[in-house]
């Protein structure tokens, strides 16, 4: 087992990883930018190294600085968290070349699954259900031919894309030229490659993702699904586990299919397979080769500490249990609390003058915020995650309502009122929503600016 782990991340996740290490008797190294010198995990970690100025490019994305910090402090392993360098295969490779363990999959597994076209190919060969689609598109004419083969509507996507950038939908031959050209241009501007491909467009899917854990010996288990359909502009707002749309037999079926696929692909550590779910069918979208923001709802329902499992797997331990040992209990819901204007979503950094987090049975608040802390303007606006867990979905909704009422954050605007609004809508209460619902709801009820 590792003696010392360097946490190559910031904010609530850095604290979360520190906590797992602490409980495992592993010493921690916190790396931070100049702007994060006062962060809680920096104070709690055994050692702290300033790796550069506030700008992420010069600190949290600075591969050399992070590896130097690991070498100087003698860290055995680096946990990348999510975002930043967590899915950067070159970084994973550099870390391993320096004799340090990267807590995650191998660089080649990252490369295979990070490229949307090779990932789709791997998914097909591994038996995952997928939307009808094309290989890399060569020209507008090629796009038109494929679109008529697949059948409109179609969506054109960048192979290195993500988060909705470089995606264009076409409903007929009239749209295809513009969709192809725009998607390619956006891809060129935003990603390493401007290669684009096409899929059959699903018009009202839910976004359901499966959490898996795989050790270095071919053992794979799944920890159930998360429904992440409540999102706006590709930013998740509320996630829940299990999905209100699935029944037990569907869960077992997709779980089995996913585990078999991961065994065939050959993968190690934690991973999440994203699907679109429409009219009772799953369609593989992409695989995330990292820990996800919303992992706590899976932890609540399965009782498994996913970060500890990541560390154990990276240290060479075999999974300590089989699929039959995993029990799912109750229902969990996560609200992402952002320092943003709840109506305009404009980021709203600043000094927290009052902080009172809710408590009680089944409440978890993951955050680094404390009274007097000043939120820096350089990073993502998420400042806390509120996770509630209860026996049933209705009980979880009641608990969530109560917890949001108790949550006091003064000094900055937050999205707490937005969450209170969403969970009082009957489409949410009935669990009848798809990926477009929140955007449509917001547009309908947008305060006239
Ligand atoms: C799709 C789709 C419908 N049909 N692909 C959005 C970003 C990236 N994860 C893929 N995305 C989508 N791909 C097909 N064939 C709809 C979306 C999509 C979406 C997917 C999941 C969660 C939220 C979304 C919001 C808008 C569009």
Short mmCIF file of C-alpha atoms and ligand atoms in Angstrom, two decimals, residues 116 120 131-132 154-155 157 161-165 167 169 197-208 228-229 231-236 274-276 278 283-286 435-436 439, ligand 1:
data_model
loop_
_atom_site.label_atom_id
_atom_site.label_comp_id
_atom_site.label_asym_id
_atom_site.label_seq_id
_atom_site.Cartn_x
_atom_site.Cartn_y
_atom_site.Cartn_z
CA UNK A 116 -15.01 8.95 -29.42
CA UNK A 120 -17.38 3.48 -30.27
CA UNK A 131 -26.58 4.30 -31.85
CA UNK A 132 -26.24 3.62 -35.60
CA UNK A 154 -28.58 12.80 -37.32
CA UNK A 155 -26.00 14.48 -35.09
CA UNK A 157 -19.85 15.20 -33.37
CA UNK A 161 -15.30 16.46 -28.43
CA UNK A 162 -17.03 16.65 -25.10
CA UNK A 163 -19.47 18.75 -23.15
CA UNK A 164 -21.57 19.44 -26.19
CA UNK A 165 -18.94 21.44 -28.10
CA UNK A 167 -22.02 18.97 -32.03
CA UNK A 169 -27.93 18.22 -35.50
CA UNK A 197 -18.38 11.54 -37.22
CA UNK A 198 -22.16 10.99 -37.26
CA UNK A 199 -24.74 9.22 -35.12
CA UNK A 200 -28.51 8.72 -35.28
CA UNK A 201 -29.91 11.64 -33.18
CA UNK A 202 -32.06 10.65 -30.19
CA UNK A 203 -34.60 13.41 -29.56
CA UNK A 204 -35.64 12.91 -25.93
CA UNK A 205 -33.20 10.61 -24.13
CA UNK A 206 -32.31 10.43 -20.46
CA UNK A 207 -28.63 10.49 -19.53
CA UNK A 208 -27.88 7.38 -17.47
CA UNK A 228 -27.79 12.76 -14.79
CA UNK A 229 -30.54 14.12 -17.06
CA UNK A 231 -28.55 19.41 -16.76
CA UNK A 232 -28.31 22.75 -18.51
CA UNK A 233 -25.80 23.62 -21.24
CA UNK A 234 -24.04 20.32 -20.56
CA UNK A 235 -23.55 21.26 -16.91
CA UNK A 236 -25.09 18.69 -14.60
CA UNK A 274 -22.35 7.10 -20.23
CA UNK A 275 -25.52 6.02 -22.03
CA UNK A 276 -28.49 7.72 -23.53
CA UNK A 278 -34.78 6.29 -24.73
CA UNK A 283 -27.20 3.66 -26.34
CA UNK A 284 -23.51 3.92 -25.40
CA UNK A 285 -22.33 7.51 -25.59
CA UNK A 286 -18.80 7.59 -24.16
CA UNK A 435 -32.06 15.77 -20.86
CA UNK A 436 -33.96 18.74 -22.31
CA UNK A 439 -33.42 23.90 -20.33
C1 LIG B 1 -26.30 12.77 -28.41
C2 LIG B 1 -27.62 13.23 -28.17
C3 LIG B 1 -28.65 12.65 -28.91
N1 LIG B 1 -28.38 11.71 -29.82
N2 LIG B 1 -26.06 11.83 -29.30
C4 LIG B 1 -24.13 15.89 -25.43
C5 LIG B 1 -22.66 15.99 -25.08
C6 LIG B 1 -22.11 14.66 -25.31
N3 LIG B 1 -21.99 13.95 -24.05
C7 LIG B 1 -23.07 13.93 -26.21
N4 LIG B 1 -24.32 14.66 -26.12
C8 LIG B 1 -25.43 14.22 -26.78
N5 LIG B 1 -25.24 13.28 -27.70
C9 LIG B 1 -27.10 11.30 -30.01
N6 LIG B 1 -26.84 10.35 -30.93
C10 LIG B 1 -27.81 14.22 -27.19
C11 LIG B 1 -26.73 14.72 -26.51
C12 LIG B 1 -26.99 15.71 -25.48
C13 LIG B 1 -26.83 15.34 -24.15
C14 LIG B 1 -26.38 14.07 -23.80
C15 LIG B 1 -26.28 13.75 -22.46
C16 LIG B 1 -26.60 14.68 -21.48
C17 LIG B 1 -27.03 15.93 -21.82
C18 LIG B 1 -27.14 16.29 -23.17
C19 LIG B 1 -27.57 17.58 -23.54
C20 LIG B 1 -27.69 17.90 -24.86
C21 LIG B 1 -27.41 16.96 -25.86
#
